[in-house]
mmCIF file of C-alpha atoms and ligand atoms in Angstrom:
data_model
loop_
_atom_site.group_PDB
_atom_site.id
_atom_site.type_symbol
_atom_site.label_atom_id
_atom_site.label_comp_id
_atom_site.label_asym_id
_atom_site.label_seq_id
_atom_site.Cartn_x
_atom_site.Cartn_y
_atom_site.Cartn_z
ATOM 1 C CA MET A 9 115.338 73.674 134.123
ATOM 2 C CA ASN A 10 112.478 73.581 136.579
ATOM 3 C CA SER A 11 110.579 70.545 135.380
ATOM 4 C CA THR A 12 112.159 67.336 134.167
ATOM 5 C CA PRO A 13 113.117 67.663 130.524
ATOM 6 C CA LYS A 14 112.091 64.790 128.306
ATOM 7 C CA PHE A 15 115.321 62.870 128.026
ATOM 8 C CA ASP A 16 116.721 59.854 126.221
ATOM 9 C CA LEU A 17 120.253 58.883 127.205
ATOM 10 C CA HIS A 18 120.835 55.641 125.297
ATOM 11 C CA MET A 19 120.628 55.165 121.513
ATOM 12 C CA HIS A 20 122.585 54.031 118.477
ATOM 13 C CA SER A 21 123.332 55.261 114.964
ATOM 14 C CA ARG A 22 125.120 53.919 111.913
ATOM 15 C CA ALA A 23 128.366 54.773 113.696
ATOM 16 C CA SER A 24 127.888 51.383 115.391
ATOM 17 C CA ASP A 25 125.025 48.901 114.939
ATOM 18 C CA GLY A 26 122.133 51.315 114.377
ATOM 19 C CA THR A 27 120.667 51.869 110.927
ATOM 20 C CA LEU A 28 120.179 55.654 110.772
ATOM 21 C CA ALA A 29 122.731 58.421 110.362
ATOM 22 C CA PRO A 30 123.419 60.365 113.593
ATOM 23 C CA ALA A 31 121.585 63.446 112.252
ATOM 24 C CA GLU A 32 118.548 61.311 111.342
ATOM 25 C CA VAL A 33 118.450 59.861 114.857
ATOM 26 C CA MET A 34 118.446 63.397 116.297
ATOM 27 C CA GLN A 35 115.636 64.480 113.949
ATOM 28 C CA ARG A 36 113.459 61.501 114.915
ATOM 29 C CA ALA A 37 114.109 62.081 118.611
ATOM 30 C CA HIS A 38 113.176 65.729 118.262
ATOM 31 C CA ASP A 39 109.977 64.710 116.453
ATOM 32 C CA ALA A 40 109.240 62.476 119.453
ATOM 33 C CA GLY A 41 109.578 65.455 121.809
ATOM 34 C CA VAL A 42 113.002 64.675 123.274
ATOM 35 C CA GLU A 43 114.735 67.727 124.790
ATOM 36 C CA LEU A 44 117.883 66.272 126.371
ATOM 37 C CA ILE A 45 119.682 63.607 124.386
ATOM 38 C CA ALA A 46 122.825 61.479 124.265
ATOM 39 C CA LEU A 47 124.039 59.350 121.373
ATOM 40 C CA THR A 48 125.677 56.227 122.834
ATOM 41 C CA ASP A 49 127.111 54.127 120.031
ATOM 42 C CA HIS A 50 129.006 50.952 120.896
ATOM 43 C CA ASP A 51 132.723 51.548 121.404
ATOM 44 C CA THR A 52 133.026 54.613 119.189
ATOM 45 C CA LEU A 53 132.729 58.398 119.350
ATOM 46 C CA GLU A 54 132.483 58.726 115.555
ATOM 47 C CA GLY A 55 128.849 59.827 115.435
ATOM 48 C CA LEU A 56 129.036 62.509 118.115
ATOM 49 C CA SER A 57 129.993 65.572 116.149
ATOM 50 C CA GLU A 58 127.322 65.050 113.447
ATOM 51 C CA ALA A 59 124.731 64.337 116.134
ATOM 52 C CA ARG A 60 125.698 67.378 118.206
ATOM 53 C CA THR A 61 125.417 69.743 115.234
ATOM 54 C CA ALA A 62 122.016 68.304 114.315
ATOM 55 C CA ALA A 63 120.737 68.326 117.902
ATOM 56 C CA HIS A 64 121.758 71.947 118.415
ATOM 57 C CA ALA A 65 120.110 73.025 115.163
ATOM 58 C CA LEU A 66 116.909 71.429 116.500
ATOM 59 C CA GLY A 67 117.237 73.194 119.868
ATOM 60 C CA MET A 68 117.967 70.062 121.911
ATOM 61 C CA THR A 69 120.537 69.760 124.699
ATOM 62 C CA PHE A 70 123.160 67.292 123.482
ATOM 63 C CA ILE A 71 125.295 65.110 125.756
ATOM 64 C CA ASN A 72 128.340 63.183 124.507
ATOM 65 C CA GLY A 73 127.791 59.476 125.044
ATOM 66 C CA VAL A 74 129.215 56.032 124.378
ATOM 67 C CA GLU A 75 128.269 52.451 125.310
ATOM 68 C CA LEU A 76 131.473 50.638 126.194
ATOM 69 C CA THR A 77 131.780 46.867 126.060
ATOM 70 C CA ALA A 78 133.695 45.766 129.137
ATOM 71 C CA ASP A 79 134.730 42.721 131.110
ATOM 72 C CA TRP A 80 133.500 42.192 134.662
ATOM 73 C CA ARG A 81 134.822 39.010 136.296
ATOM 74 C CA GLY A 82 134.812 37.208 132.959
ATOM 75 C CA ARG A 83 131.348 38.434 131.919
ATOM 76 C CA VAL A 84 130.544 41.013 129.279
ATOM 77 C CA VAL A 85 128.771 44.136 130.517
ATOM 78 C CA HIS A 86 127.817 47.394 128.830
ATOM 79 C CA LEU A 87 128.735 50.704 130.455
ATOM 80 C CA VAL A 88 127.224 53.969 129.306
ATOM 81 C CA GLY A 89 129.612 56.922 129.503
ATOM 82 C CA LEU A 90 128.043 60.385 129.454
ATOM 83 C CA ASN A 91 129.166 64.003 129.267
ATOM 84 C CA PHE A 92 132.888 63.425 128.757
ATOM 85 C CA ASP A 93 135.216 65.687 126.836
ATOM 86 C CA ALA A 94 135.219 63.925 123.451
ATOM 87 C CA GLY A 95 138.529 65.544 122.549
ATOM 88 C CA ALA A 96 140.401 63.948 125.470
ATOM 89 C CA PRO A 97 143.566 62.326 124.069
ATOM 90 C CA GLN A 98 143.080 58.916 125.706
ATOM 91 C CA PHE A 99 140.084 58.074 123.487
ATOM 92 C CA GLU A 100 142.065 57.608 120.309
ATOM 93 C CA HIS A 101 144.177 54.722 121.557
ATOM 94 C CA TYR A 102 141.301 53.086 123.471
ATOM 95 C CA MET A 103 138.891 53.155 120.515
ATOM 96 C CA GLN A 104 141.601 51.990 118.131
ATOM 97 C CA HIS A 105 142.220 49.040 120.422
ATOM 98 C CA LEU A 106 138.502 48.192 120.427
ATOM 99 C CA MET A 107 138.451 48.485 116.628
ATOM 100 C CA THR A 108 141.229 45.888 116.353
ATOM 101 C CA LEU A 109 139.550 43.683 118.939
ATOM 102 C CA ARG A 110 136.197 43.786 117.139
ATOM 103 C CA ASP A 111 137.796 43.251 113.753
ATOM 104 C CA ASP A 112 139.719 40.186 114.962
ATOM 105 C CA ARG A 113 136.580 38.833 116.600
ATOM 106 C CA ALA A 114 134.604 39.415 113.382
ATOM 107 C CA ARG A 115 137.102 37.345 111.385
ATOM 108 C CA GLU A 116 136.717 34.539 113.900
ATOM 109 C CA ILE A 117 132.908 34.767 113.811
ATOM 110 C CA ALA A 118 133.064 34.589 110.001
ATOM 111 C CA ARG A 119 135.317 31.527 110.158
ATOM 112 C CA LYS A 120 132.913 29.729 112.500
ATOM 113 C CA LEU A 121 129.807 30.589 110.476
ATOM 114 C CA GLU A 122 131.522 29.521 107.253
ATOM 115 C CA LYS A 123 132.537 26.216 108.819
ATOM 116 C CA ARG A 124 128.865 25.731 109.636
ATOM 117 C CA GLY A 125 128.140 26.072 105.907
ATOM 118 C CA LEU A 126 126.443 29.455 106.046
ATOM 119 C CA GLY A 127 128.345 30.912 103.114
ATOM 120 C CA SER A 128 131.748 32.200 102.166
ATOM 121 C CA ASN A 129 133.416 35.589 102.564
ATOM 122 C CA LEU A 130 131.169 36.326 105.525
ATOM 123 C CA TYR A 131 133.686 38.734 107.037
ATOM 124 C CA GLU A 132 133.460 40.847 103.884
ATOM 125 C CA ALA A 133 129.663 40.566 103.904
ATOM 126 C CA ALA A 134 129.422 41.756 107.520
ATOM 127 C CA ARG A 135 132.031 44.452 106.898
ATOM 128 C CA GLU A 136 129.872 45.748 104.062
ATOM 129 C CA GLN A 137 126.976 46.067 106.522
ATOM 130 C CA ALA A 138 129.167 47.836 109.076
ATOM 131 C CA GLY A 139 130.978 50.250 106.776
ATOM 132 C CA ASP A 140 134.279 51.481 108.173
ATOM 133 C CA THR A 141 133.161 51.662 111.799
ATOM 134 C CA GLN A 142 132.857 49.247 114.755
ATOM 135 C CA ILE A 143 131.747 45.834 113.528
ATOM 136 C CA GLY A 144 129.548 43.620 115.684
ATOM 137 C CA ARG A 145 127.252 40.625 115.686
ATOM 138 C CA PRO A 146 124.265 42.624 114.355
ATOM 139 C CA HIS A 147 126.215 43.193 111.132
ATOM 140 C CA PHE A 148 126.553 39.429 110.762
ATOM 141 C CA ALA A 149 122.836 39.065 111.429
ATOM 142 C CA LYS A 150 122.101 41.531 108.623
ATOM 143 C CA ALA A 151 124.557 39.772 106.297
ATOM 144 C CA LEU A 152 122.871 36.399 106.977
ATOM 145 C CA MET A 153 119.490 37.986 106.248
ATOM 146 C CA ALA A 154 120.786 39.471 102.991
ATOM 147 C CA LEU A 155 122.035 35.999 102.023
ATOM 148 C CA GLY A 156 118.632 34.496 102.784
ATOM 149 C CA LYS A 157 120.038 32.247 105.520
ATOM 150 C CA VAL A 158 117.661 33.642 108.131
ATOM 151 C CA SER A 159 114.490 35.684 107.890
ATOM 152 C CA SER A 160 115.006 37.999 110.879
ATOM 153 C CA MET A 161 117.664 39.452 113.153
ATOM 154 C CA GLN A 162 116.076 37.531 116.004
ATOM 155 C CA GLU A 163 116.414 34.247 114.125
ATOM 156 C CA ALA A 164 120.057 35.039 113.352
ATOM 157 C CA PHE A 165 120.772 35.654 117.040
ATOM 158 C CA ASP A 166 118.759 32.667 118.231
ATOM 159 C CA ALA A 167 120.459 30.251 115.860
ATOM 160 C CA TYR A 168 123.940 31.587 115.179
ATOM 161 C CA LEU A 169 124.988 34.674 117.116
ATOM 162 C CA GLY A 170 123.340 34.840 120.531
ATOM 163 C CA GLN A 171 124.699 33.668 123.854
ATOM 164 C CA GLY A 172 125.924 30.097 123.726
ATOM 165 C CA THR A 173 125.703 29.764 119.932
ATOM 166 C CA ILE A 174 128.533 29.266 117.437
ATOM 167 C CA GLY A 175 128.949 32.961 116.594
ATOM 168 C CA ASP A 176 129.143 34.069 120.219
ATOM 169 C CA VAL A 177 132.906 34.464 119.982
ATOM 170 C CA LYS A 178 134.662 35.663 123.115
ATOM 171 C CA ALA A 179 136.941 38.669 123.024
ATOM 172 C CA THR A 180 139.276 40.099 125.645
ATOM 173 C CA TRP A 181 137.345 43.270 126.313
ATOM 174 C CA PRO A 182 138.900 46.004 128.449
ATOM 175 C CA SER A 183 138.053 45.625 132.127
ATOM 176 C CA TYR A 184 135.261 47.673 133.699
ATOM 177 C CA VAL A 185 137.944 49.500 135.699
ATOM 178 C CA GLU A 186 139.694 50.652 132.523
ATOM 179 C CA ALA A 187 136.392 51.648 130.910
ATOM 180 C CA ILE A 188 135.315 53.716 133.914
ATOM 181 C CA GLU A 189 138.760 55.312 134.198
ATOM 182 C CA LEU A 190 138.638 56.267 130.503
ATOM 183 C CA ILE A 191 135.381 58.176 130.917
ATOM 184 C CA THR A 192 135.946 59.728 134.331
ATOM 185 C CA ALA A 193 139.433 60.965 133.352
ATOM 186 C CA ALA A 194 137.699 62.835 130.515
ATOM 187 C CA GLY A 195 135.298 64.476 132.986
ATOM 188 C CA GLY A 196 132.374 62.145 132.258
ATOM 189 C CA VAL A 197 130.145 59.879 134.312
ATOM 190 C CA VAL A 198 129.389 56.160 133.947
ATOM 191 C CA VAL A 199 126.215 54.150 134.501
ATOM 192 C CA LEU A 200 125.501 50.455 134.049
ATOM 193 C CA ALA A 201 123.427 49.847 130.906
ATOM 194 C CA HIS A 202 120.257 47.683 131.031
ATOM 195 C CA PRO A 203 121.171 45.717 134.207
ATOM 196 C CA THR A 204 118.579 42.976 133.650
ATOM 197 C CA LYS A 205 119.804 42.078 130.166
ATOM 198 C CA TYR A 206 122.834 40.022 131.171
ATOM 199 C CA ASN A 207 121.019 36.980 132.541
ATOM 200 C CA PHE A 208 122.387 37.799 136.000
ATOM 201 C CA THR A 209 120.501 37.147 139.216
ATOM 202 C CA PHE A 210 119.752 40.210 141.322
ATOM 203 C CA THR A 211 122.428 39.055 143.750
ATOM 204 C CA LYS A 212 124.909 39.228 140.886
ATOM 205 C CA ILE A 213 123.607 42.627 139.755
ATOM 206 C CA ARG A 214 124.155 43.915 143.286
ATOM 207 C CA GLU A 215 127.726 42.557 143.306
ATOM 208 C CA LEU A 216 128.317 44.144 139.931
ATOM 209 C CA MET A 217 127.043 47.498 141.187
ATOM 210 C CA THR A 218 129.283 47.275 144.244
ATOM 211 C CA ASP A 219 132.331 46.862 141.992
ATOM 212 C CA LEU A 220 131.247 49.506 139.481
ATOM 213 C CA LEU A 221 130.550 52.122 142.143
ATOM 214 C CA ALA A 222 133.880 51.352 143.835
ATOM 215 C CA ALA A 223 135.590 51.930 140.473
ATOM 216 C CA GLY A 224 133.932 55.323 140.023
ATOM 217 C CA ALA A 225 130.644 54.679 138.219
ATOM 218 C CA ILE A 226 127.751 56.721 139.605
ATOM 219 C CA GLY A 227 124.621 54.768 138.781
ATOM 220 C CA LEU A 228 122.529 52.487 136.620
ATOM 221 C CA GLU A 229 119.768 52.492 134.050
ATOM 222 C CA VAL A 230 116.421 51.675 135.642
ATOM 223 C CA SER A 231 114.231 52.086 132.592
ATOM 224 C CA PHE A 232 114.752 50.670 129.100
ATOM 225 C CA PRO A 233 112.634 48.664 126.664
ATOM 226 C CA GLY A 234 111.717 45.244 127.978
ATOM 227 C CA VAL A 235 112.314 45.936 131.670
ATOM 228 C CA THR A 236 109.419 44.463 133.653
ATOM 229 C CA PRO A 237 107.669 46.526 136.341
ATOM 230 C CA GLY A 238 108.977 44.122 138.982
ATOM 231 C CA HIS A 239 112.572 44.382 137.806
ATOM 232 C CA GLN A 240 112.321 48.137 137.490
ATOM 233 C CA HIS A 241 111.093 48.321 141.060
ATOM 234 C CA GLU A 242 114.118 46.257 142.195
ATOM 235 C CA LEU A 243 116.536 48.441 140.236
ATOM 236 C CA ILE A 244 115.109 51.651 141.686
ATOM 237 C CA LYS A 245 115.311 50.127 145.167
ATOM 238 C CA LEU A 246 118.952 49.201 144.548
ATOM 239 C CA ALA A 247 119.746 52.733 143.339
ATOM 240 C CA HIS A 248 118.039 54.141 146.410
ATOM 241 C CA GLN A 249 119.972 51.858 148.787
ATOM 242 C CA ARG A 250 123.311 52.719 147.187
ATOM 243 C CA GLU A 251 122.400 56.405 146.885
ATOM 244 C CA CYS A 252 123.433 56.364 143.258
ATOM 245 C CA TYR A 253 121.984 57.991 140.138
ATOM 246 C CA VAL A 254 119.375 56.542 137.806
ATOM 247 C CA SER A 255 119.366 56.831 134.033
ATOM 248 C CA ALA A 256 116.995 55.760 131.280
ATOM 249 C CA GLY A 257 116.949 55.459 127.536
ATOM 250 C CA SER A 258 115.315 53.853 124.536
ATOM 251 C CA ASP A 259 118.349 51.822 123.334
ATOM 252 C CA PHE A 260 117.025 52.694 119.883
ATOM 253 C CA HIS A 261 118.805 50.990 116.961
ATOM 254 C CA SER A 262 116.399 51.056 114.045
ATOM 255 C CA PRO A 263 112.829 51.994 113.093
ATOM 256 C CA ASP A 264 112.431 48.320 112.076
ATOM 257 C CA GLN A 265 112.662 47.271 115.710
ATOM 258 C CA ARG A 266 109.103 48.049 116.642
ATOM 259 C CA TRP A 267 109.636 47.436 120.331
ATOM 260 C CA THR A 268 111.917 50.461 120.639
ATOM 261 C CA SER A 269 111.211 54.045 119.789
ATOM 262 C CA LEU A 270 113.172 57.213 120.469
ATOM 263 C CA GLY A 271 112.248 58.920 123.727
ATOM 264 C CA ARG A 272 110.304 55.858 124.900
ATOM 265 C CA TYR A 273 110.938 53.690 127.956
ATOM 266 C CA PRO A 274 108.670 52.626 130.816
ATOM 267 C CA GLU A 275 107.698 55.536 133.046
ATOM 268 C CA PHE A 276 109.223 55.555 136.491
ATOM 269 C CA GLU A 277 109.664 57.668 139.553
ATOM 270 C CA ALA A 278 112.976 57.817 141.347
ATOM 271 C CA GLN A 279 115.268 60.140 143.205
ATOM 272 C CA ARG A 280 118.634 61.306 141.863
ATOM 273 C CA LEU A 281 118.005 61.460 138.139
ATOM 274 C CA ILE A 282 121.257 61.326 136.230
ATOM 275 C CA TYR A 283 120.665 64.496 134.267
ATOM 276 C CA GLU A 284 121.221 66.481 137.453
ATOM 277 C CA GLN A 285 124.831 65.302 137.176
ATOM 278 C CA LEU A 286 125.331 66.390 133.582
ATOM 279 C CA LEU A 287 126.383 69.973 134.205
ATOM 280 C CA PRO A 288 128.403 71.667 132.911
ATOM 281 C CA ILE A 289 127.795 70.076 129.530
ATOM 282 C CA ARG A 290 131.008 69.126 127.750
ATOM 283 C CA THR A 291 131.809 68.987 124.063
HETATM 284 P P1 LIG B 399 128.296 42.839 119.888
HETATM 285 O O1 LIG B 399 128.567 44.194 120.466
HETATM 286 O O2 LIG B 399 128.973 42.614 118.586
HETATM 287 O O3 LIG B 399 128.575 41.727 120.873
HETATM 288 O O4 LIG B 399 126.744 42.771 119.569
HETATM 289 C C1 LIG B 399 125.803 43.045 120.590
HETATM 290 C C2 LIG B 399 124.609 43.765 119.996
HETATM 291 O O5 LIG B 399 123.785 42.832 119.348
HETATM 292 C C3 LIG B 399 123.727 44.441 121.013
HETATM 293 O O6 LIG B 399 124.154 45.755 121.260
HETATM 294 C C4 LIG B 399 122.370 44.443 120.345
HETATM 295 O O7 LIG B 399 122.218 45.584 119.542
HETATM 296 C C5 LIG B 399 122.431 43.247 119.420
HETATM 297 N N1 LIG B 399 121.657 42.087 119.883
HETATM 298 C C6 LIG B 399 121.923 41.293 120.936
HETATM 299 N N2 LIG B 399 121.019 40.294 121.037
HETATM 300 C C7 LIG B 399 120.142 40.492 120.019
HETATM 301 C C8 LIG B 399 118.976 39.808 119.563
HETATM 302 N N3 LIG B 399 118.521 38.707 120.176
HETATM 303 N N4 LIG B 399 118.336 40.288 118.479
HETATM 304 C C9 LIG B 399 118.791 41.379 117.850
HETATM 305 N N5 LIG B 399 119.888 42.070 118.215
HETATM 306 C C10 LIG B 399 120.552 41.630 119.291
HETATM 307 MN MN1 LIG B 400 123.548 47.271 119.783
HETATM 308 MN MN1 LIG B 401 123.833 47.255 125.362
HETATM 309 MN MN1 LIG B 402 122.673 49.992 123.514
#
């Protein structure tokens, strides 16, 4: 490819906390002009094969992706894995472990919300929203909306699920070292997702990047919805200083979230775009 393809390397489907089927996500992205695409559901590879088939039928270049929840020095961070061999044997055990972890956490979230008087059988209600895949706090937010306890996802997070609230139940996530090892052993690459969304100072983000790069990650996202021009500038500067790769994506979850849209993130200019590192493309 001579010119930069229009790419989107971060998005979700019903396989995790998105609302559309993987094939529908691919169709919408194609309609938006995306040429190079990765589906990056939270802690699961379930949506990849449907998405790949759909993307190929539409003539897009499809990259295997996943957004792994991981522990870094007691904090939760999100790591985007790209272009790994999805058939690598280590995934089954790792994803099964995350399934158990998320399921146990969901039961605890339900218990806490019920104690707060928000209803009964909330685990079942959230499970119904999630289907048989990875359950998370957004499924509780949707369940609370369906029960009329809140009027928006945002309200659910602000009052009951977000950082520091009753439903923000801790889990023992795999360490960032394990997450990076999982992806790199399968031939993939890892970047830090949305670095400014963890409430870290830039000093902390720089420490985090030092550890991630030492563990085998190759870069960070510098463009995603909500990143300010000032922060983006800092992130690009950091990538430049560390000589690491930059990625970008819409973090699309649902057409209802008007602030995200497939193929859309603030424009930027930077060296070492991640897609240069995505060859050969793995299935
Ligand atoms: P979990 O992986 O279960 O901890 O849930 C985290 C997910 O919740 C993120 O990936 C977002 O999709 C979603 N989320 C986090 N904060 C908010 C918020 N304030 N409003 C809506 N969704 C949110
Ligand atoms: Mn999400
Ligand atoms: Mn994330
Ligand atoms: Mn995401």
